[in-house]
Every structure is written in C-alpha cells, then in structure tokens.
Amino acid sequence: MREFPKQQHQNLLIGPSESDDAGVFKVSDDLALVQTLDFLTPIVDDAYDYGRIAAANSLSDVYAMGGKPVTAMNILAFPDDKLTEEVLADILRGAADICAEAGVAVVGGHSVSDPELKFGLSVTGTLDPRQKIFANSGVEIGDRLILTKPLGTGLISNALMNSAASEEQISAMTAVMTRLNRNAAEVARECGANAATDITGFGLLGHACKMAKASGVTIEINASSLPVIEGAMDIAKSGSYFSGGERRNLSFVEQDLIIHSTVEESYKRLATDPQTSGGLLVSLPEARVEEFSRNMKERGENAWDIGFASDRADVLIVLAS
C-alpha cells in the first residue's frame, strides 16, 4: 500500500516498504522476531481441512523469510447466526493440529461477528539476524529458481466453487496446501539460498516479478518445467473456470512480462494461478541445486528447477517454453 506510513526504527530490518512476506525486528545481536498475519475465506468445504489450510498458509510467511515460527494467535470472523459451535471447533482443531506439527504454540486469539467466514493466524517467529534473511531483494545473477510445491490450487478451488472438481482433485489440492514449508526453509538455509518467497495470491509470475524488481534482475521461467497438482492441468486446458485472481495477476505483471509465442495457454494460466499455501520459490547458486534437491528428497520433499536469474533486461519476467 503506497499510503502506508513509512516506518523508521533502528531495529526494523524488514518492514512494510520492502513488500516482503513478513516483518523482521532485531531484538538483540543474535535474535530477531519475524511477524506476520494472514487469514482467508474457506477454500474447501470441510471445516477441519479449512483450519489446516489456513494455518499452514499463515505459517508459511515465516518460513519464507528463513525463520522458525514459535507462537500463533487465532483470527476468526464468523456469522454467529449461521455457523454451529461444532463447525468452529473443527476449524480451530485443524489449525491446532498443523501448529502442533510445526512445533508452534497457539497462545490465544480473537473473534468477531462478520457476515463472511474468515480464519487465519497471527504468527511470531524467530531468526538469527547475523544469518541471511531471505528477503525478496537477495536474488543474484546466475541463481537458479527452485519451486518446492506444485501449482494449481486456484484452478482446482475455482472448479470446486462451481461444483466441477473431482474428489481426487480436491484431495490432491488439500494435500499440497496442508504441507508445511518447514523442510524447504531448512534446506534453503543449509544450501546457502540467497532469497525466497512463498507463492500465494499473486501467483508464480507475480511473486517472481516482485523478487526480480527488488533484486534488480530479470527472471526467466521455463513453462514446461512447472510442476502441476494432479488434475489441475485438465482444468487449465479446459478453458473454463477462470478466476478474478487469475486475471488480476496477469494484469499485475503484463507490463514487465514477455511470454514466448510457443508457450501453451494452459501454462500461462498455471503461471498466473493464485495459490493458497503454495511452495517456496528459492533462489540459490547453481552449484548448490543438486545438493538442495538431494536434501529435499531425503526429507520426503520435492523440488523443481524452473528458471534462472540474469542481468536486468527490458522486462522483469520472461516465460519461455
């Protein structure tokens, strides 16, 4: 937000002006707080899964900065004349289970009456400020860009809203969204990553564009290398179930984007698809890519090499075939 008052404090390492995933505040020479909050409307029908997804999505911003989430507080807005206590309990239970998996203590929360259901977390994490903070501005020329989760949550969720998603698609989408980015953040730290961000509402191209702009580079993404959630490509190829977010994301980057003529329309949709609780986009030296992939595999995780950073050109992002 351009209107957001500029913050000036000698210990504020990352603030609103940087447009990063979370704020970072130095407490002492070896301790900094990483703070973020996020909430969303239901993306699935099951209340327990909704709580799990919202929690994983909220925690992700701390992981994206290279931090460790420590505590969380629930943020709940709900129509008190329509939802039962059982539904609300299932949402909170889902979030609590994800936080327990992450080793995060839920220390409280706040609820308000609202016509539309919304849920998420305010999260506090820690990191050592003497180490690298994974800011958007850290991408270096020659870095490879590694993605740690497949794309397509927006495509499937929009199909679900139109009663057109299969149980298999919903299950695959839910499994991706409830998977923590904890392992990816740890491996990024181990392998000397220069920058990272989590792929959420702006889609892959939007978040890559923010990294490229902050770092003074151009990022080229290979469309054919993009990983896809099972069943999402069928929706992308159908030419149906376009979301407003998909169109907004394309509008956000189109002035800074070149798309090669050989890139299929389905991959354009995938690259602009707004994600919920998406993976990390990690920028790291080319010499560390094999190590990163190996360490991720040892933890039962995946990693896809999808592009590279080069000298700033006329545009910030190139989507190649």
Short mmCIF file of C-alpha atoms in Angstrom, two decimals:
data_model
loop_
_atom_site.label_atom_id
_atom_site.label_comp_id
_atom_site.label_asym_id
_atom_site.label_seq_id
_atom_site.Cartn_x
_atom_site.Cartn_y
_atom_site.Cartn_z
CA MET A 1 0.00 0.00 0.00
CA ARG A 2 1.55 3.28 -1.11
CA GLU A 3 -0.39 5.14 1.59
CA PHE A 4 1.08 3.06 4.41
CA PRO A 5 3.07 5.37 6.72
CA LYS A 6 6.81 4.78 6.41
CA GLN A 7 8.25 3.10 9.45
CA GLN A 8 11.62 4.18 10.83
CA HIS A 9 13.26 2.28 13.65
CA GLN A 10 16.90 1.33 14.02
CA ASN A 11 15.98 -2.30 14.77
CA LEU A 12 13.42 -2.73 11.97
CA LEU A 13 15.30 -4.94 9.49
CA ILE A 14 12.39 -5.70 7.15
CA GLY A 15 9.27 -3.51 7.19
CA PRO A 16 6.26 -2.58 5.05
CA SER A 17 8.28 -0.68 2.44
CA GLU A 18 10.11 -3.85 1.37
CA SER A 19 6.90 -5.73 0.43
CA ASP A 20 8.34 -8.95 1.82
CA ASP A 21 6.47 -11.90 3.29
CA ALA A 22 6.89 -10.82 6.93
CA GLY A 23 8.37 -8.11 9.10
CA VAL A 24 11.68 -8.67 10.85
CA PHE A 25 12.62 -6.80 14.04
CA LYS A 26 16.00 -7.12 15.74
CA VAL A 27 15.75 -7.72 19.48
CA SER A 28 19.41 -8.44 20.18
CA ASP A 29 22.58 -9.28 18.29
CA ASP A 30 21.54 -12.92 17.94
CA LEU A 31 17.74 -12.70 17.98
CA ALA A 32 15.16 -11.15 15.65
CA LEU A 33 11.39 -11.54 15.61
CA VAL A 34 9.62 -12.48 12.38
CA GLN A 35 5.99 -11.32 12.43
CA THR A 36 3.12 -11.86 10.03
CA LEU A 37 -0.61 -12.45 9.89
CA ASP A 38 -2.85 -13.93 7.24
CA PHE A 39 -6.45 -15.06 7.01
CA LEU A 40 -8.71 -16.29 4.24
CA THR A 41 -12.22 -17.34 3.37
CA PRO A 42 -12.99 -21.08 3.01
CA ILE A 43 -11.31 -22.73 0.04
CA VAL A 44 -12.69 -26.22 0.74
CA ASP A 45 -15.97 -27.48 2.16
CA ASP A 46 -14.54 -29.44 5.10
CA ALA A 47 -14.16 -27.25 8.20
CA TYR A 48 -11.25 -29.22 9.67
CA ASP A 49 -9.29 -29.05 6.40
CA TYR A 50 -10.08 -25.34 6.11
CA GLY A 51 -8.45 -24.78 9.50
CA ARG A 52 -5.41 -26.83 8.50
CA ILE A 53 -5.00 -24.96 5.20
CA ALA A 54 -5.39 -21.53 6.78
CA ALA A 55 -2.82 -22.36 9.45
CA ALA A 56 -0.24 -23.76 7.02
CA ASN A 57 -0.76 -20.71 4.82
CA SER A 58 -0.15 -18.33 7.74
CA LEU A 59 2.96 -20.13 8.99
CA SER A 60 4.45 -20.11 5.51
CA ASP A 61 5.40 -16.42 5.58
CA VAL A 62 7.80 -17.03 8.47
CA TYR A 63 9.40 -19.97 6.67
CA ALA A 64 9.75 -17.82 3.55
CA MET A 65 11.92 -15.35 5.47
CA GLY A 66 14.15 -18.14 6.74
CA GLY A 67 12.63 -18.00 10.22
CA LYS A 68 11.18 -20.52 12.66
CA PRO A 69 7.56 -19.95 13.76
CA VAL A 70 7.21 -20.11 17.54
CA THR A 71 3.77 -18.84 18.59
CA ALA A 72 0.45 -18.14 16.88
CA MET A 73 -2.87 -16.50 17.68
CA ASN A 74 -6.17 -17.37 16.02
CA ILE A 75 -8.03 -14.74 13.96
CA LEU A 76 -11.68 -15.73 13.44
CA ALA A 77 -14.55 -13.82 11.87
CA PHE A 78 -17.85 -15.65 11.51
CA PRO A 79 -21.62 -15.16 11.11
CA ASP A 80 -22.76 -16.19 14.58
CA ASP A 81 -26.32 -16.80 13.39
CA LYS A 82 -25.32 -19.37 10.76
CA LEU A 83 -22.40 -21.48 11.99
CA THR A 84 -22.61 -24.06 14.74
CA GLU A 85 -20.07 -24.38 17.54
CA GLU A 86 -19.12 -27.77 16.09
CA VAL A 87 -18.03 -26.20 12.80
CA LEU A 88 -15.99 -23.54 14.56
CA ALA A 89 -14.41 -26.18 16.79
CA ASP A 90 -13.40 -28.20 13.72
CA ILE A 91 -11.73 -25.15 12.16
CA LEU A 92 -9.78 -24.42 15.33
CA ARG A 93 -8.87 -28.09 15.75
CA GLY A 94 -7.50 -28.23 12.22
CA ALA A 95 -5.34 -25.17 12.85
CA ALA A 96 -4.17 -26.53 16.20
CA ASP A 97 -3.08 -29.81 14.61
CA ILE A 98 -0.99 -28.02 11.97
CA CYS A 99 0.57 -25.78 14.62
CA ALA A 100 1.39 -28.83 16.72
CA GLU A 101 3.04 -30.44 13.71
CA ALA A 102 5.11 -27.27 13.26
CA GLY A 103 6.04 -27.07 16.94
CA VAL A 104 4.13 -23.80 17.29
CA ALA A 105 2.25 -22.87 20.46
CA VAL A 106 -1.23 -21.37 19.95
CA VAL A 107 -1.36 -18.80 22.74
CA GLY A 108 -4.78 -17.22 22.16
CA GLY A 109 -6.75 -15.34 19.55
CA HIS A 110 -9.62 -13.03 18.77
CA SER A 111 -13.01 -13.48 17.14
CA VAL A 112 -15.57 -11.06 15.73
CA SER A 113 -19.05 -11.35 14.27
CA ASP A 114 -18.93 -10.96 10.49
CA PRO A 115 -21.28 -11.83 7.61
CA GLU A 116 -18.49 -13.83 5.93
CA LEU A 117 -16.41 -16.59 7.50
CA LYS A 118 -12.68 -15.82 7.66
CA PHE A 119 -9.92 -17.58 9.55
CA GLY A 120 -6.16 -17.38 9.89
CA LEU A 121 -3.29 -16.81 12.27
CA SER A 122 -1.07 -14.07 13.56
CA VAL A 123 2.36 -15.70 13.79
CA THR A 124 5.58 -14.79 15.57
CA GLY A 125 8.82 -16.49 14.63
CA THR A 126 12.49 -16.07 15.29
CA LEU A 127 15.74 -15.99 13.36
CA ASP A 128 19.35 -15.07 13.93
CA PRO A 129 19.90 -11.65 12.33
CA ARG A 130 23.58 -12.49 11.83
CA GLN A 131 22.46 -15.03 9.24
CA LYS A 132 20.93 -14.45 5.83
CA ILE A 133 17.36 -13.16 5.84
CA PHE A 134 15.52 -14.48 2.79
CA ALA A 135 14.33 -11.11 1.53
CA ASN A 136 12.96 -10.59 -1.99
CA SER A 137 15.96 -8.40 -2.76
CA GLY A 138 18.56 -11.17 -2.37
CA VAL A 139 18.40 -12.81 -5.82
CA GLU A 140 21.81 -12.81 -7.52
CA ILE A 141 22.68 -13.01 -11.21
CA GLY A 142 23.23 -16.66 -12.15
CA ASP A 143 20.98 -18.03 -9.40
CA ARG A 144 18.62 -20.87 -10.21
CA LEU A 145 14.98 -20.60 -9.13
CA ILE A 146 13.64 -23.68 -7.36
CA LEU A 147 9.96 -24.31 -6.62
CA THR A 148 9.04 -26.65 -3.77
CA LYS A 149 5.32 -27.37 -4.35
CA PRO A 150 3.28 -27.97 -7.50
CA LEU A 151 0.91 -25.30 -8.80
CA GLY A 152 -2.82 -25.34 -9.39
CA THR A 153 -4.66 -24.72 -6.11
CA GLY A 154 -6.56 -21.77 -7.58
CA LEU A 155 -7.66 -23.72 -10.64
CA ILE A 156 -9.00 -26.62 -8.59
CA SER A 157 -10.60 -24.47 -5.90
CA ASN A 158 -12.40 -22.39 -8.53
CA ALA A 159 -13.67 -25.56 -10.16
CA LEU A 160 -14.80 -26.71 -6.71
CA MET A 161 -16.77 -23.48 -6.26
CA ASN A 162 -18.55 -24.39 -9.48
CA SER A 163 -19.17 -28.00 -8.36
CA ALA A 164 -16.83 -29.21 -11.11
CA ALA A 165 -13.88 -30.62 -9.14
CA SER A 166 -13.49 -34.36 -8.59
CA GLU A 167 -12.78 -35.89 -5.18
CA GLU A 168 -9.34 -36.84 -6.47
CA GLN A 169 -8.57 -33.25 -7.46
CA ILE A 170 -9.81 -31.91 -4.13
CA SER A 171 -7.77 -34.47 -2.20
CA ALA A 172 -4.61 -33.70 -4.19
CA MET A 173 -5.10 -29.95 -3.71
CA THR A 174 -5.71 -30.32 0.04
CA ALA A 175 -2.58 -32.45 0.48
CA VAL A 176 -0.45 -29.73 -1.14
CA MET A 177 -2.00 -26.87 0.83
CA THR A 178 -1.65 -28.59 4.22
CA ARG A 179 2.01 -29.50 3.71
CA LEU A 180 4.29 -27.21 5.69
CA ASN A 181 7.14 -25.30 4.07
CA ARG A 182 9.31 -26.05 7.09
CA ASN A 183 11.58 -28.58 5.36
CA ALA A 184 12.01 -26.34 2.34
CA ALA A 185 13.07 -23.43 4.56
CA GLU A 186 15.56 -25.59 6.46
CA VAL A 187 17.10 -26.94 3.27
CA ALA A 188 17.26 -23.44 1.79
CA ARG A 189 19.26 -22.38 4.83
CA GLU A 190 21.56 -25.41 4.60
CA CYS A 191 22.25 -24.81 0.91
CA GLY A 192 23.04 -21.11 1.09
CA ALA A 193 19.91 -19.71 -0.54
CA ASN A 194 20.10 -16.03 -1.43
CA ALA A 195 16.36 -15.30 -1.38
CA ALA A 196 12.97 -16.95 -1.02
CA THR A 197 9.28 -16.17 -1.12
CA ASP A 198 6.15 -18.27 -0.80
CA ILE A 199 3.84 -18.49 -3.80
CA THR A 200 0.38 -17.31 -2.79
CA GLY A 201 -2.19 -14.85 -4.11
CA PHE A 202 -0.08 -13.12 -6.76
CA GLY A 203 0.69 -16.45 -8.44
CA LEU A 204 4.11 -17.64 -9.58
CA LEU A 205 4.68 -14.80 -12.05
CA GLY A 206 3.54 -12.13 -9.61
CA HIS A 207 5.82 -13.24 -6.81
CA ALA A 208 8.74 -13.84 -9.17
CA CYS A 209 8.19 -10.32 -10.54
CA LYS A 210 8.43 -8.84 -7.04
CA MET A 211 11.69 -10.72 -6.46
CA ALA A 212 13.14 -9.60 -9.80
CA LYS A 213 12.22 -5.96 -9.20
CA ALA A 214 13.62 -5.90 -5.67
CA SER A 215 16.84 -7.61 -6.76
CA GLY A 216 17.49 -5.70 -9.97
CA VAL A 217 17.48 -8.80 -12.18
CA THR A 218 15.39 -10.48 -14.86
CA ILE A 219 13.99 -13.92 -14.06
CA GLU A 220 13.33 -16.41 -16.85
CA ILE A 221 10.92 -19.24 -16.09
CA ASN A 222 10.66 -22.40 -18.16
CA ALA A 223 6.93 -23.11 -18.51
CA SER A 224 7.43 -26.78 -19.37
CA SER A 225 9.30 -27.28 -16.08
CA LEU A 226 6.40 -26.12 -13.91
CA PRO A 227 5.07 -28.83 -11.56
CA VAL A 228 1.30 -29.31 -11.53
CA ILE A 229 -1.09 -30.71 -8.92
CA GLU A 230 -2.79 -33.83 -10.20
CA GLY A 231 -5.88 -32.83 -12.17
CA ALA A 232 -5.11 -29.10 -12.32
CA MET A 233 -3.80 -29.19 -15.87
CA ASP A 234 -7.08 -30.70 -17.08
CA ILE A 235 -8.86 -27.63 -15.74
CA ALA A 236 -6.28 -25.27 -17.24
CA LYS A 237 -6.67 -26.91 -20.65
CA SER A 238 -10.47 -26.83 -20.47
CA GLY A 239 -10.56 -23.06 -20.93
CA SER A 240 -13.13 -22.85 -18.13
CA TYR A 241 -13.34 -21.70 -14.50
CA PHE A 242 -11.30 -18.52 -14.82
CA SER A 243 -10.99 -16.62 -11.56
CA GLY A 244 -10.77 -12.91 -10.96
CA GLY A 245 -7.44 -13.51 -9.25
CA GLU A 246 -6.01 -15.12 -12.35
CA ARG A 247 -6.91 -12.08 -14.45
CA ARG A 248 -5.63 -9.63 -11.81
CA ASN A 249 -2.32 -11.46 -11.59
CA LEU A 250 -1.79 -11.24 -15.33
CA SER A 251 -2.65 -7.55 -15.24
CA PHE A 252 -0.18 -7.06 -12.37
CA VAL A 253 2.79 -8.38 -14.37
CA GLU A 254 1.91 -7.82 -18.04
CA GLN A 255 3.89 -4.55 -18.33
CA ASP A 256 7.00 -6.35 -17.04
CA LEU A 257 6.49 -9.66 -18.83
CA ILE A 258 7.40 -11.34 -22.10
CA ILE A 259 5.72 -14.65 -22.92
CA HIS A 260 7.26 -16.64 -25.73
CA SER A 261 4.80 -17.41 -28.52
CA THR A 262 5.42 -21.16 -28.11
CA VAL A 263 4.12 -21.24 -24.50
CA GLU A 264 0.78 -23.04 -24.35
CA GLU A 265 -2.22 -21.18 -22.94
CA SER A 266 -2.63 -23.77 -20.18
CA TYR A 267 0.85 -22.95 -18.84
CA LYS A 268 0.09 -19.24 -18.92
CA ARG A 269 -2.91 -19.95 -16.73
CA LEU A 270 -0.84 -22.09 -14.39
CA ALA A 271 1.82 -19.39 -14.03
CA THR A 272 -0.75 -16.73 -13.07
CA ASP A 273 -2.95 -19.02 -10.97
CA PRO A 274 -3.36 -17.56 -7.44
CA GLN A 275 -2.13 -20.09 -4.89
CA THR A 276 -3.10 -20.75 -1.31
CA SER A 277 -0.38 -22.17 0.94
CA GLY A 278 1.89 -22.61 -2.07
CA GLY A 279 5.51 -23.68 -2.05
CA LEU A 280 8.64 -21.64 -1.64
CA LEU A 281 10.35 -20.09 -4.64
CA VAL A 282 14.01 -20.34 -3.64
CA SER A 283 16.88 -18.51 -5.32
CA LEU A 284 20.24 -20.17 -4.82
CA PRO A 285 23.61 -20.56 -6.56
CA GLU A 286 23.60 -23.02 -9.44
CA ALA A 287 26.35 -25.03 -7.77
CA ARG A 288 24.02 -25.84 -4.84
CA VAL A 289 20.97 -27.02 -6.85
CA GLU A 290 21.88 -30.72 -6.79
CA GLU A 291 22.52 -30.55 -3.05
CA PHE A 292 19.21 -28.78 -2.49
CA SER A 293 17.28 -31.42 -4.45
CA ARG A 294 19.08 -34.25 -2.64
CA ASN A 295 18.43 -32.79 0.81
CA MET A 296 14.78 -32.21 -0.03
CA LYS A 297 14.40 -35.79 -1.24
CA GLU A 298 15.95 -37.09 1.99
CA ARG A 299 13.17 -35.27 3.87
CA GLY A 300 10.45 -36.69 1.63
CA GLU A 301 10.01 -33.43 -0.27
CA ASN A 302 10.17 -32.42 -3.93
CA ALA A 303 11.97 -29.59 -5.70
CA TRP A 304 11.75 -28.38 -9.29
CA ASP A 305 14.35 -26.24 -11.07
CA ILE A 306 12.14 -23.86 -13.06
CA GLY A 307 14.33 -20.95 -14.11
CA PHE A 308 17.24 -18.62 -13.57
CA ALA A 309 18.18 -15.00 -12.88
CA SER A 310 20.17 -12.88 -15.32
CA ASP A 311 21.17 -9.25 -15.84
CA ARG A 312 18.23 -6.85 -15.82
CA ALA A 313 16.76 -6.65 -19.32
CA ASP A 314 13.83 -4.66 -20.71
CA VAL A 315 11.38 -6.75 -18.67
CA LEU A 316 11.43 -8.35 -15.24
CA ILE A 317 9.98 -11.74 -16.17
CA VAL A 318 10.31 -14.00 -19.22
CA LEU A 319 8.02 -17.03 -19.53
CA ALA A 320 9.73 -19.36 -22.01
CA SER A 321 8.66 -22.71 -23.40
#
